[in-house]
């Protein structure tokens, strides 16, 4: 049960941070965000605020920010459709109900003759089954529509649609999700460094001596400085590891250490694994933590790119990828190592999510950015039809890959 809770928390944080990047920059660019969803599939909970509907959905497979425009779901309502409208005191339509799951109290039943919710913002039709009089209602710019599944979202007039924003703003909106994941990863790594400290390896001073270890039994104390082992000078912690490791399962070590203001000669017998039970000192200063956040970010980024390089140079393997099942398993392993281990895993996943989303595959952010760059080069966008086909192909490929990875994740459990 604890693992499930940890997984849900990690999942929600990653999706929330990623999608909030798209959401925030879309709002600042004048693009209407119709829905902000955590999860996919059937809706569990929904609430409406500031022209955006926030939903929590059943399947923990991601999330999305639904912006008005070409890639938005179609609100097309055909002539002859029966729906209900709600009007204000000025006679303007404020709500449109197309769902059988919801009833508008006081709503007017209308058989649609003509409707335009993008340009003219008008509804024409016959009210209350009276086909003798064709009526016309103006539609409020911020009116809402209740869709077939019962989700209520704001209409998408032409002036707030994604494709009508300047190309620079659209490019930034598409990049904002991965950017937020990168920022989260750096902040998480900084947090790990502040809580656990950063190991200082360029010193011959030790940090702590583990209770009951060979070093503790020999009288070595926390913070001692080891100057030599068996006559070999020790200048940094790596020297200590090397010398001790070479003498595993061998004779005792003659250790010269400075502690309590004096130099002492100690005899320490390593374990069969070549350990004496000491750890390096740690630095919890803010400056060191910030440096660690960026250096760890860069180190892991290069490793991820090395794996991606292998995937496209003939060394492809599903074992190098992980879907929801694999991530759940890794979350369980990270959680077993304690809070700091789980926190580090959150940063690592966030970095992975940001990089993977920048792969130039249609339906991913990288694919959208590629289309933005092509638009800048061509000085005109792809037609909605062509972009829709490209996106559909990309979505199909991603679904197939997700299925394959998930099956492979399940097989690896047995």
mmCIF file of C-alpha atoms in Angstrom:
data_model
loop_
_atom_site.group_PDB
_atom_site.id
_atom_site.type_symbol
_atom_site.label_atom_id
_atom_site.label_comp_id
_atom_site.label_asym_id
_atom_site.label_seq_id
_atom_site.Cartn_x
_atom_site.Cartn_y
_atom_site.Cartn_z
ATOM 1 C CA UNK A 1 0.000 0.000 0.000
ATOM 2 C CA UNK A 2 2.844 2.381 0.839
ATOM 3 C CA UNK A 3 4.411 1.775 -2.585
ATOM 4 C CA UNK A 4 1.121 2.615 -4.299
ATOM 5 C CA UNK A 5 0.912 5.893 -2.389
ATOM 6 C CA UNK A 6 4.550 6.717 -3.210
ATOM 7 C CA UNK A 7 3.931 5.932 -6.882
ATOM 8 C CA UNK A 8 0.827 8.126 -7.014
ATOM 9 C CA UNK A 9 2.642 11.017 -5.307
ATOM 10 C CA UNK A 10 5.613 10.770 -7.690
ATOM 11 C CA UNK A 11 3.298 10.466 -10.698
ATOM 12 C CA UNK A 12 1.134 13.438 -9.715
ATOM 13 C CA UNK A 13 4.161 15.663 -9.018
ATOM 14 C CA UNK A 14 5.788 14.835 -12.372
ATOM 15 C CA UNK A 15 2.625 15.342 -14.426
ATOM 16 C CA UNK A 16 1.556 18.429 -12.491
ATOM 17 C CA UNK A 17 4.928 20.140 -12.921
ATOM 18 C CA UNK A 18 5.206 19.230 -16.610
ATOM 19 C CA UNK A 19 1.693 20.250 -17.575
ATOM 20 C CA UNK A 20 1.799 23.378 -15.428
ATOM 21 C CA UNK A 21 4.639 24.613 -17.645
ATOM 22 C CA UNK A 22 2.413 24.350 -20.733
ATOM 23 C CA UNK A 23 -0.531 25.796 -18.802
ATOM 24 C CA UNK A 24 1.267 28.814 -17.368
ATOM 25 C CA UNK A 25 2.918 29.917 -20.597
ATOM 26 C CA UNK A 26 -0.277 29.313 -22.603
ATOM 27 C CA UNK A 27 -2.207 31.540 -20.219
ATOM 28 C CA UNK A 28 0.459 34.250 -20.485
ATOM 29 C CA UNK A 29 0.333 33.983 -24.281
ATOM 30 C CA UNK A 30 -3.410 34.587 -24.474
ATOM 31 C CA UNK A 31 -4.145 30.971 -25.434
ATOM 32 C CA UNK A 32 -7.245 29.473 -23.852
ATOM 33 C CA UNK A 33 -6.551 26.426 -21.698
ATOM 34 C CA UNK A 34 -9.851 24.580 -21.815
ATOM 35 C CA UNK A 35 -8.831 21.664 -19.595
ATOM 36 C CA UNK A 36 -5.970 20.751 -17.271
ATOM 37 C CA UNK A 37 -6.025 17.003 -16.651
ATOM 38 C CA UNK A 38 -4.085 14.703 -14.351
ATOM 39 C CA UNK A 39 -4.438 11.154 -15.667
ATOM 40 C CA UNK A 40 -6.138 9.839 -18.776
ATOM 41 C CA UNK A 41 -9.381 8.031 -19.566
ATOM 42 C CA UNK A 42 -12.691 8.344 -17.708
ATOM 43 C CA UNK A 43 -13.193 11.457 -15.623
ATOM 44 C CA UNK A 44 -13.274 11.023 -11.841
ATOM 45 C CA UNK A 45 -13.492 14.608 -10.594
ATOM 46 C CA UNK A 46 -13.822 17.979 -12.339
ATOM 47 C CA UNK A 47 -14.078 21.587 -11.249
ATOM 48 C CA UNK A 48 -14.141 24.834 -13.207
ATOM 49 C CA UNK A 49 -12.257 28.037 -12.428
ATOM 50 C CA UNK A 50 -11.026 31.038 -14.443
ATOM 51 C CA UNK A 51 -12.151 29.601 -17.807
ATOM 52 C CA UNK A 52 -10.271 26.319 -17.258
ATOM 53 C CA UNK A 53 -11.728 22.955 -16.261
ATOM 54 C CA UNK A 54 -9.467 20.926 -13.961
ATOM 55 C CA UNK A 55 -9.992 17.165 -14.115
ATOM 56 C CA UNK A 56 -8.652 14.091 -12.379
ATOM 57 C CA UNK A 57 -8.946 10.987 -14.582
ATOM 58 C CA UNK A 58 -8.777 7.277 -13.894
ATOM 59 C CA UNK A 59 -5.632 6.009 -15.645
ATOM 60 C CA UNK A 60 -2.200 7.103 -14.289
ATOM 61 C CA UNK A 61 -0.648 7.216 -17.749
ATOM 62 C CA UNK A 62 0.139 10.911 -17.939
ATOM 63 C CA UNK A 63 -1.909 14.069 -18.224
ATOM 64 C CA UNK A 64 -2.544 16.903 -20.614
ATOM 65 C CA UNK A 65 -3.281 20.573 -21.064
ATOM 66 C CA UNK A 66 -6.058 20.939 -23.609
ATOM 67 C CA UNK A 67 -5.587 24.212 -25.441
ATOM 68 C CA UNK A 68 -8.090 25.713 -27.858
ATOM 69 C CA UNK A 69 -7.079 25.157 -31.463
ATOM 70 C CA UNK A 70 -6.248 22.645 -34.137
ATOM 71 C CA UNK A 71 -5.272 19.822 -31.803
ATOM 72 C CA UNK A 72 -8.292 20.374 -29.565
ATOM 73 C CA UNK A 73 -11.261 18.054 -29.668
ATOM 74 C CA UNK A 74 -13.863 19.056 -32.219
ATOM 75 C CA UNK A 75 -16.944 20.863 -30.891
ATOM 76 C CA UNK A 76 -18.749 20.511 -34.222
ATOM 77 C CA UNK A 77 -22.499 20.269 -33.720
ATOM 78 C CA UNK A 78 -24.422 19.221 -36.804
ATOM 79 C CA UNK A 79 -27.778 20.671 -37.945
ATOM 80 C CA UNK A 80 -30.671 18.739 -36.446
ATOM 81 C CA UNK A 81 -28.849 18.063 -33.178
ATOM 82 C CA UNK A 82 -30.919 18.468 -30.038
ATOM 83 C CA UNK A 83 -29.277 20.352 -27.195
ATOM 84 C CA UNK A 84 -30.141 22.698 -24.359
ATOM 85 C CA UNK A 85 -28.982 26.270 -23.867
ATOM 86 C CA UNK A 86 -28.933 28.565 -20.888
ATOM 87 C CA UNK A 87 -29.221 32.323 -21.497
ATOM 88 C CA UNK A 88 -28.527 35.342 -19.312
ATOM 89 C CA UNK A 89 -30.609 38.474 -18.834
ATOM 90 C CA UNK A 90 -29.264 39.933 -22.084
ATOM 91 C CA UNK A 91 -30.414 36.937 -24.046
ATOM 92 C CA UNK A 92 -26.872 35.672 -24.643
ATOM 93 C CA UNK A 93 -26.097 31.976 -24.406
ATOM 94 C CA UNK A 94 -23.866 31.221 -21.412
ATOM 95 C CA UNK A 95 -24.062 27.410 -21.363
ATOM 96 C CA UNK A 96 -24.638 24.744 -23.992
ATOM 97 C CA UNK A 97 -25.448 21.181 -23.007
ATOM 98 C CA UNK A 98 -24.800 18.371 -25.519
ATOM 99 C CA UNK A 99 -24.643 15.588 -22.908
ATOM 100 C CA UNK A 100 -27.297 13.123 -21.871
ATOM 101 C CA UNK A 101 -25.587 12.821 -18.487
ATOM 102 C CA UNK A 102 -26.431 16.356 -17.375
ATOM 103 C CA UNK A 103 -29.608 18.419 -17.293
ATOM 104 C CA UNK A 104 -29.652 22.221 -17.380
ATOM 105 C CA UNK A 105 -32.170 23.500 -14.881
ATOM 106 C CA UNK A 106 -34.210 26.088 -16.742
ATOM 107 C CA UNK A 107 -32.407 25.312 -19.995
ATOM 108 C CA UNK A 108 -34.100 25.846 -23.337
ATOM 109 C CA UNK A 109 -34.329 22.732 -25.573
ATOM 110 C CA UNK A 110 -33.176 23.660 -29.064
ATOM 111 C CA UNK A 111 -33.088 21.761 -32.349
ATOM 112 C CA UNK A 112 -30.055 23.244 -34.083
ATOM 113 C CA UNK A 113 -30.385 24.717 -37.546
ATOM 114 C CA UNK A 114 -26.993 26.437 -37.641
ATOM 115 C CA UNK A 115 -24.309 26.965 -35.022
ATOM 116 C CA UNK A 116 -20.922 28.713 -35.052
ATOM 117 C CA UNK A 117 -18.924 28.664 -31.836
ATOM 118 C CA UNK A 118 -15.633 29.879 -33.328
ATOM 119 C CA UNK A 119 -16.191 32.947 -35.487
ATOM 120 C CA UNK A 120 -19.732 34.358 -35.317
ATOM 121 C CA UNK A 121 -20.596 32.920 -31.889
ATOM 122 C CA UNK A 122 -24.239 32.293 -32.703
ATOM 123 C CA UNK A 123 -26.854 29.548 -32.319
ATOM 124 C CA UNK A 124 -29.837 29.273 -34.636
ATOM 125 C CA UNK A 125 -32.633 26.776 -34.159
ATOM 126 C CA UNK A 126 -36.116 25.921 -33.043
ATOM 127 C CA UNK A 127 -36.882 26.276 -29.338
ATOM 128 C CA UNK A 128 -39.100 23.902 -27.347
ATOM 129 C CA UNK A 129 -40.018 21.870 -30.441
ATOM 130 C CA UNK A 130 -41.696 24.830 -32.123
ATOM 131 C CA UNK A 131 -40.626 24.516 -35.762
ATOM 132 C CA UNK A 132 -42.757 27.477 -36.848
ATOM 133 C CA UNK A 133 -40.253 30.082 -35.632
ATOM 134 C CA UNK A 134 -36.499 30.052 -36.276
ATOM 135 C CA UNK A 135 -34.680 31.856 -33.469
ATOM 136 C CA UNK A 136 -31.163 33.216 -33.176
ATOM 137 C CA UNK A 137 -29.187 33.527 -29.947
ATOM 138 C CA UNK A 138 -25.818 35.305 -29.642
ATOM 139 C CA UNK A 139 -23.280 33.278 -27.687
ATOM 140 C CA UNK A 140 -21.130 34.821 -24.966
ATOM 141 C CA UNK A 141 -17.394 34.743 -25.682
ATOM 142 C CA UNK A 142 -16.733 32.880 -22.422
ATOM 143 C CA UNK A 143 -19.734 30.571 -22.584
ATOM 144 C CA UNK A 144 -19.247 26.924 -21.633
ATOM 145 C CA UNK A 145 -20.237 23.720 -23.377
ATOM 146 C CA UNK A 146 -21.056 20.453 -21.626
ATOM 147 C CA UNK A 147 -19.565 17.724 -23.784
ATOM 148 C CA UNK A 148 -20.921 14.216 -24.295
ATOM 149 C CA UNK A 149 -18.934 12.747 -21.370
ATOM 150 C CA UNK A 150 -20.312 15.414 -19.038
ATOM 151 C CA UNK A 151 -17.134 17.545 -18.902
ATOM 152 C CA UNK A 152 -17.896 21.259 -19.022
ATOM 153 C CA UNK A 153 -15.307 23.423 -20.780
ATOM 154 C CA UNK A 154 -15.142 26.956 -22.126
ATOM 155 C CA UNK A 155 -15.788 27.507 -25.824
ATOM 156 C CA UNK A 156 -12.811 28.029 -28.129
ATOM 157 C CA UNK A 157 -13.358 31.209 -30.156
ATOM 158 C CA UNK A 158 -10.880 31.969 -32.911
ATOM 159 C CA UNK A 159 -9.030 34.737 -31.048
ATOM 160 C CA UNK A 160 -7.886 32.454 -28.194
ATOM 161 C CA UNK A 161 -6.846 29.437 -30.265
ATOM 162 C CA UNK A 162 -3.315 28.059 -30.079
ATOM 163 C CA UNK A 163 -2.462 28.380 -33.775
ATOM 164 C CA UNK A 164 -3.343 32.074 -33.806
ATOM 165 C CA UNK A 165 -0.728 32.990 -31.187
ATOM 166 C CA UNK A 166 2.664 34.259 -32.445
ATOM 167 C CA UNK A 167 5.069 31.458 -33.377
ATOM 168 C CA UNK A 168 7.573 32.475 -30.669
ATOM 169 C CA UNK A 169 4.911 32.091 -27.988
ATOM 170 C CA UNK A 170 3.773 28.724 -29.350
ATOM 171 C CA UNK A 171 7.363 27.506 -29.388
ATOM 172 C CA UNK A 172 7.805 28.550 -25.762
ATOM 173 C CA UNK A 173 4.519 26.899 -24.732
ATOM 174 C CA UNK A 174 5.650 23.608 -26.269
ATOM 175 C CA UNK A 175 9.076 23.778 -24.603
ATOM 176 C CA UNK A 176 7.698 24.839 -21.212
ATOM 177 C CA UNK A 177 6.728 21.321 -20.093
ATOM 178 C CA UNK A 178 10.207 19.764 -20.465
ATOM 179 C CA UNK A 179 11.750 22.981 -19.118
ATOM 180 C CA UNK A 180 9.707 22.627 -15.928
ATOM 181 C CA UNK A 181 10.866 19.009 -15.577
ATOM 182 C CA UNK A 182 14.488 20.139 -15.855
ATOM 183 C CA UNK A 183 13.951 22.845 -13.236
ATOM 184 C CA UNK A 184 12.260 20.339 -10.913
ATOM 185 C CA UNK A 185 15.150 17.877 -11.314
ATOM 186 C CA UNK A 186 17.735 20.519 -10.399
ATOM 187 C CA UNK A 187 15.709 21.683 -7.384
ATOM 188 C CA UNK A 188 15.231 18.096 -6.195
ATOM 189 C CA UNK A 189 18.957 17.358 -6.468
ATOM 190 C CA UNK A 190 19.677 20.539 -4.512
ATOM 191 C CA UNK A 191 17.181 19.378 -1.876
ATOM 192 C CA UNK A 192 18.870 15.983 -1.656
ATOM 193 C CA UNK A 193 22.234 17.681 -1.163
ATOM 194 C CA UNK A 194 20.870 19.950 1.562
ATOM 195 C CA UNK A 195 19.281 17.066 3.471
ATOM 196 C CA UNK A 196 21.844 14.295 2.980
ATOM 197 C CA UNK A 197 24.897 16.412 2.263
ATOM 198 C CA UNK A 198 27.449 16.062 -0.538
ATOM 199 C CA UNK A 199 30.301 13.690 0.072
ATOM 200 C CA UNK A 200 33.679 15.443 0.197
ATOM 201 C CA UNK A 201 36.199 13.063 -1.369
ATOM 202 C CA UNK A 202 39.195 15.359 -1.876
ATOM 203 C CA UNK A 203 40.246 15.163 1.783
ATOM 204 C CA UNK A 204 41.873 12.601 4.077
ATOM 205 C CA UNK A 205 39.484 13.489 6.857
ATOM 206 C CA UNK A 206 36.760 10.936 7.478
ATOM 207 C CA UNK A 207 33.169 11.748 8.313
ATOM 208 C CA UNK A 208 31.616 9.104 10.515
ATOM 209 C CA UNK A 209 32.726 5.777 11.919
ATOM 210 C CA UNK A 210 30.018 3.122 11.829
ATOM 211 C CA UNK A 211 29.163 1.595 15.185
ATOM 212 C CA UNK A 212 30.594 -1.880 15.657
ATOM 213 C CA UNK A 213 32.815 -1.614 12.574
ATOM 214 C CA UNK A 214 36.522 -2.605 12.502
ATOM 215 C CA UNK A 215 37.457 1.094 12.645
ATOM 216 C CA UNK A 216 35.244 1.686 15.699
ATOM 217 C CA UNK A 217 36.687 -1.351 17.477
ATOM 218 C CA UNK A 218 40.193 -0.040 16.843
ATOM 219 C CA UNK A 219 39.352 3.332 18.421
ATOM 220 C CA UNK A 220 39.014 5.511 15.294
ATOM 221 C CA UNK A 221 36.620 8.410 15.934
ATOM 222 C CA UNK A 222 34.342 10.617 13.837
ATOM 223 C CA UNK A 223 36.169 13.448 12.073
ATOM 224 C CA UNK A 224 39.621 11.883 12.388
ATOM 225 C CA UNK A 225 42.266 12.642 9.767
ATOM 226 C CA UNK A 226 44.070 9.599 8.376
ATOM 227 C CA UNK A 227 47.592 10.508 7.259
ATOM 228 C CA UNK A 228 48.886 7.057 6.269
ATOM 229 C CA UNK A 229 48.017 3.364 6.042
ATOM 230 C CA UNK A 230 50.830 0.812 6.132
ATOM 231 C CA UNK A 231 53.262 3.613 5.336
ATOM 232 C CA UNK A 232 51.343 4.822 2.282
ATOM 233 C CA UNK A 233 50.410 8.502 2.448
ATOM 234 C CA UNK A 234 46.701 9.257 2.355
ATOM 235 C CA UNK A 235 45.686 12.611 0.846
ATOM 236 C CA UNK A 236 42.097 11.947 -0.136
ATOM 237 C CA UNK A 237 39.309 9.494 0.573
ATOM 238 C CA UNK A 238 39.908 7.614 -2.704
ATOM 239 C CA UNK A 239 43.423 6.769 -1.492
ATOM 240 C CA UNK A 240 41.960 5.248 1.656
ATOM 241 C CA UNK A 241 39.468 3.166 -0.347
ATOM 242 C CA UNK A 242 42.194 1.894 -2.656
ATOM 243 C CA UNK A 243 44.617 0.864 0.073
ATOM 244 C CA UNK A 244 41.955 -0.765 2.244
ATOM 245 C CA UNK A 245 40.437 -2.546 -0.740
ATOM 246 C CA UNK A 246 43.754 -4.045 -1.741
ATOM 247 C CA UNK A 247 44.199 -5.503 1.745
ATOM 248 C CA UNK A 248 40.825 -7.189 2.067
ATOM 249 C CA UNK A 249 40.879 -10.552 3.773
ATOM 250 C CA UNK A 250 44.552 -9.907 4.489
ATOM 251 C CA UNK A 251 46.638 -8.777 7.471
ATOM 252 C CA UNK A 252 45.685 -5.942 9.727
ATOM 253 C CA UNK A 253 46.374 -2.361 8.690
ATOM 254 C CA UNK A 254 48.636 0.063 10.515
ATOM 255 C CA UNK A 255 46.715 3.316 10.432
ATOM 256 C CA UNK A 256 48.187 6.659 11.495
ATOM 257 C CA UNK A 257 45.413 9.080 12.376
ATOM 258 C CA UNK A 258 45.114 12.504 13.951
ATOM 259 C CA UNK A 259 42.247 12.827 16.416
ATOM 260 C CA UNK A 260 41.592 14.652 19.657
ATOM 261 C CA UNK A 261 44.616 16.885 18.985
ATOM 262 C CA UNK A 262 47.168 14.080 18.810
ATOM 263 C CA UNK A 263 48.559 11.497 16.404
ATOM 264 C CA UNK A 264 47.688 7.864 17.113
ATOM 265 C CA UNK A 265 48.760 4.542 15.619
ATOM 266 C CA UNK A 266 45.818 2.177 15.262
ATOM 267 C CA UNK A 267 45.565 -1.413 14.062
ATOM 268 C CA UNK A 268 42.456 -2.087 11.962
ATOM 269 C CA UNK A 269 41.500 -5.424 10.403
ATOM 270 C CA UNK A 270 39.221 -4.953 7.343
ATOM 271 C CA UNK A 271 36.226 -7.193 6.722
ATOM 272 C CA UNK A 272 36.291 -9.846 4.024
ATOM 273 C CA UNK A 273 34.671 -7.279 1.726
ATOM 274 C CA UNK A 274 37.579 -4.910 2.260
ATOM 275 C CA UNK A 275 35.729 -2.447 4.471
ATOM 276 C CA UNK A 276 36.707 -0.778 7.726
ATOM 277 C CA UNK A 277 33.429 1.087 8.337
ATOM 278 C CA UNK A 278 34.147 4.754 7.655
ATOM 279 C CA UNK A 279 32.334 7.255 5.436
ATOM 280 C CA UNK A 280 33.607 10.483 3.894
ATOM 281 C CA UNK A 281 32.610 13.822 5.411
ATOM 282 C CA UNK A 282 29.608 15.615 3.941
ATOM 283 C CA UNK A 283 29.053 19.258 3.077
ATOM 284 C CA UNK A 284 25.533 20.652 3.542
ATOM 285 C CA UNK A 285 26.279 24.270 2.624
ATOM 286 C CA UNK A 286 23.897 26.034 0.237
ATOM 287 C CA UNK A 287 26.662 26.799 -2.264
ATOM 288 C CA UNK A 288 27.745 23.176 -2.463
ATOM 289 C CA UNK A 289 24.133 21.990 -2.732
ATOM 290 C CA UNK A 290 23.424 24.346 -5.644
ATOM 291 C CA UNK A 291 26.593 23.206 -7.419
ATOM 292 C CA UNK A 292 25.617 19.571 -6.836
ATOM 293 C CA UNK A 293 22.133 20.204 -8.278
ATOM 294 C CA UNK A 294 23.584 21.377 -11.588
ATOM 295 C CA UNK A 295 26.480 18.911 -11.787
ATOM 296 C CA UNK A 296 24.218 15.953 -11.001
ATOM 297 C CA UNK A 297 21.735 17.217 -13.596
ATOM 298 C CA UNK A 298 24.468 17.331 -16.248
ATOM 299 C CA UNK A 299 25.985 13.985 -15.271
ATOM 300 C CA UNK A 300 22.661 12.146 -15.498
ATOM 301 C CA UNK A 301 21.751 13.976 -18.711
ATOM 302 C CA UNK A 302 24.879 12.698 -20.439
ATOM 303 C CA UNK A 303 24.102 9.145 -19.259
ATOM 304 C CA UNK A 304 20.549 9.339 -20.597
ATOM 305 C CA UNK A 305 21.800 10.602 -23.952
ATOM 306 C CA UNK A 306 24.296 7.736 -24.061
ATOM 307 C CA UNK A 307 21.397 5.285 -23.675
ATOM 308 C CA UNK A 308 19.374 7.088 -26.362
ATOM 309 C CA UNK A 309 22.377 6.952 -28.655
ATOM 310 C CA UNK A 310 22.578 3.195 -28.163
ATOM 311 C CA UNK A 311 18.867 2.854 -28.958
ATOM 312 C CA UNK A 312 19.300 4.500 -32.378
ATOM 313 C CA UNK A 313 22.631 2.906 -33.319
ATOM 314 C CA UNK A 314 21.530 -0.701 -33.502
ATOM 315 C CA UNK A 315 21.629 -1.579 -29.804
ATOM 316 C CA UNK A 316 17.887 -1.147 -29.236
ATOM 317 C CA UNK A 317 16.449 -3.085 -26.298
ATOM 318 C CA UNK A 318 13.115 -2.753 -24.526
ATOM 319 C CA UNK A 319 14.998 -3.473 -21.292
ATOM 320 C CA UNK A 320 16.461 0.045 -21.544
ATOM 321 C CA UNK A 321 12.960 1.528 -21.435
ATOM 322 C CA UNK A 322 10.302 1.496 -18.731
ATOM 323 C CA UNK A 323 6.571 2.024 -18.755
ATOM 324 C CA UNK A 324 4.135 2.512 -15.848
ATOM 325 C CA UNK A 325 4.776 -1.022 -14.525
ATOM 326 C CA UNK A 326 8.546 -0.572 -14.651
ATOM 327 C CA UNK A 327 8.350 2.850 -13.036
ATOM 328 C CA UNK A 328 6.145 1.398 -10.286
ATOM 329 C CA UNK A 329 8.770 -1.267 -9.601
ATOM 330 C CA UNK A 330 11.594 1.279 -9.541
ATOM 331 C CA UNK A 331 9.533 3.510 -7.242
ATOM 332 C CA UNK A 332 9.199 0.590 -4.820
ATOM 333 C CA UNK A 333 12.953 -0.007 -4.899
ATOM 334 C CA UNK A 334 13.707 3.690 -4.382
ATOM 335 C CA UNK A 335 11.211 3.968 -1.521
ATOM 336 C CA UNK A 336 12.846 1.015 0.253
ATOM 337 C CA UNK A 337 16.033 3.104 0.471
ATOM 338 C CA UNK A 338 14.296 5.848 2.428
ATOM 339 C CA UNK A 339 12.978 9.335 1.748
ATOM 340 C CA UNK A 340 16.204 10.709 0.281
ATOM 341 C CA UNK A 341 16.445 7.793 -2.133
ATOM 342 C CA UNK A 342 12.850 8.353 -3.258
ATOM 343 C CA UNK A 343 13.503 12.081 -3.595
ATOM 344 C CA UNK A 344 16.545 11.461 -5.786
ATOM 345 C CA UNK A 345 14.478 9.051 -7.909
ATOM 346 C CA UNK A 346 11.861 11.782 -8.372
ATOM 347 C CA UNK A 347 14.554 14.113 -9.744
ATOM 348 C CA UNK A 348 15.910 11.393 -12.014
ATOM 349 C CA UNK A 349 12.432 10.593 -13.382
ATOM 350 C CA UNK A 350 11.706 14.284 -13.935
ATOM 351 C CA UNK A 351 14.922 14.649 -15.926
ATOM 352 C CA UNK A 352 14.029 11.547 -17.964
ATOM 353 C CA UNK A 353 10.537 12.835 -18.653
ATOM 354 C CA UNK A 354 11.868 16.186 -19.842
ATOM 355 C CA UNK A 355 14.419 14.636 -22.195
ATOM 356 C CA UNK A 356 12.068 11.971 -23.578
ATOM 357 C CA UNK A 357 9.441 14.605 -24.313
ATOM 358 C CA UNK A 358 11.953 16.512 -26.436
ATOM 359 C CA UNK A 359 12.429 13.576 -28.815
ATOM 360 C CA UNK A 360 11.147 14.886 -32.183
ATOM 361 C CA UNK A 361 8.258 12.443 -32.506
ATOM 362 C CA UNK A 362 4.814 13.832 -33.369
ATOM 363 C CA UNK A 363 2.501 13.946 -30.328
ATOM 364 C CA UNK A 364 5.494 14.576 -28.017
ATOM 365 C CA UNK A 365 6.608 18.114 -27.213
ATOM 366 C CA UNK A 366 9.716 17.591 -29.332
ATOM 367 C CA UNK A 367 7.551 16.796 -32.346
ATOM 368 C CA UNK A 368 5.510 19.936 -31.808
ATOM 369 C CA UNK A 369 8.681 22.009 -31.496
ATOM 370 C CA UNK A 370 9.936 20.477 -34.747
ATOM 371 C CA UNK A 371 6.724 21.560 -36.469
ATOM 372 C CA UNK A 372 7.202 25.061 -35.030
ATOM 373 C CA UNK A 373 10.729 25.203 -36.458
ATOM 374 C CA UNK A 374 9.489 23.970 -39.847
ATOM 375 C CA UNK A 375 6.876 26.720 -39.774
ATOM 376 C CA UNK A 376 9.585 29.310 -39.150
ATOM 377 C CA UNK A 377 11.633 27.940 -42.072
ATOM 378 C CA UNK A 378 8.646 27.615 -44.432
ATOM 379 C CA UNK A 379 7.104 30.864 -43.143
ATOM 380 C CA UNK A 380 3.756 29.135 -42.983
ATOM 381 C CA UNK A 381 2.342 26.325 -40.844
ATOM 382 C CA UNK A 382 1.291 22.888 -41.997
ATOM 383 C CA UNK A 383 -2.395 22.649 -42.786
ATOM 384 C CA UNK A 384 -4.568 21.337 -39.926
ATOM 385 C CA UNK A 385 -5.234 18.192 -41.972
ATOM 386 C CA UNK A 386 -1.552 17.370 -42.518
ATOM 387 C CA UNK A 387 -0.637 18.187 -38.943
ATOM 388 C CA UNK A 388 -3.487 15.981 -37.760
ATOM 389 C CA UNK A 389 -2.249 13.052 -39.859
ATOM 390 C CA UNK A 390 1.327 13.473 -38.615
ATOM 391 C CA UNK A 391 0.133 13.675 -35.006
ATOM 392 C CA UNK A 392 -2.093 10.619 -35.443
ATOM 393 C CA UNK A 393 0.815 8.571 -36.800
ATOM 394 C CA UNK A 394 3.025 9.672 -33.915
ATOM 395 C CA UNK A 395 0.304 8.825 -31.390
ATOM 396 C CA UNK A 396 -0.102 5.372 -32.918
ATOM 397 C CA UNK A 397 3.623 4.677 -32.706
ATOM 398 C CA UNK A 398 3.742 5.825 -29.084
ATOM 399 C CA UNK A 399 0.785 3.620 -28.130
ATOM 400 C CA UNK A 400 2.445 0.581 -29.741
ATOM 401 C CA UNK A 401 5.718 1.350 -27.959
ATOM 402 C CA UNK A 402 3.924 1.796 -24.635
ATOM 403 C CA UNK A 403 2.165 -1.556 -25.031
ATOM 404 C CA UNK A 404 5.436 -3.303 -25.916
ATOM 405 C CA UNK A 405 7.312 -1.720 -23.016
ATOM 406 C CA UNK A 406 4.514 -2.522 -20.558
ATOM 407 C CA UNK A 407 4.411 -6.188 -21.639
ATOM 408 C CA UNK A 408 8.202 -6.346 -21.310
ATOM 409 C CA UNK A 409 8.010 -4.762 -17.827
ATOM 410 C CA UNK A 410 5.470 -7.389 -16.746
ATOM 411 C CA UNK A 411 7.545 -10.247 -18.175
ATOM 412 C CA UNK A 412 10.604 -9.036 -16.260
ATOM 413 C CA UNK A 413 8.691 -9.482 -13.010
ATOM 414 C CA UNK A 414 8.532 -13.236 -13.563
#
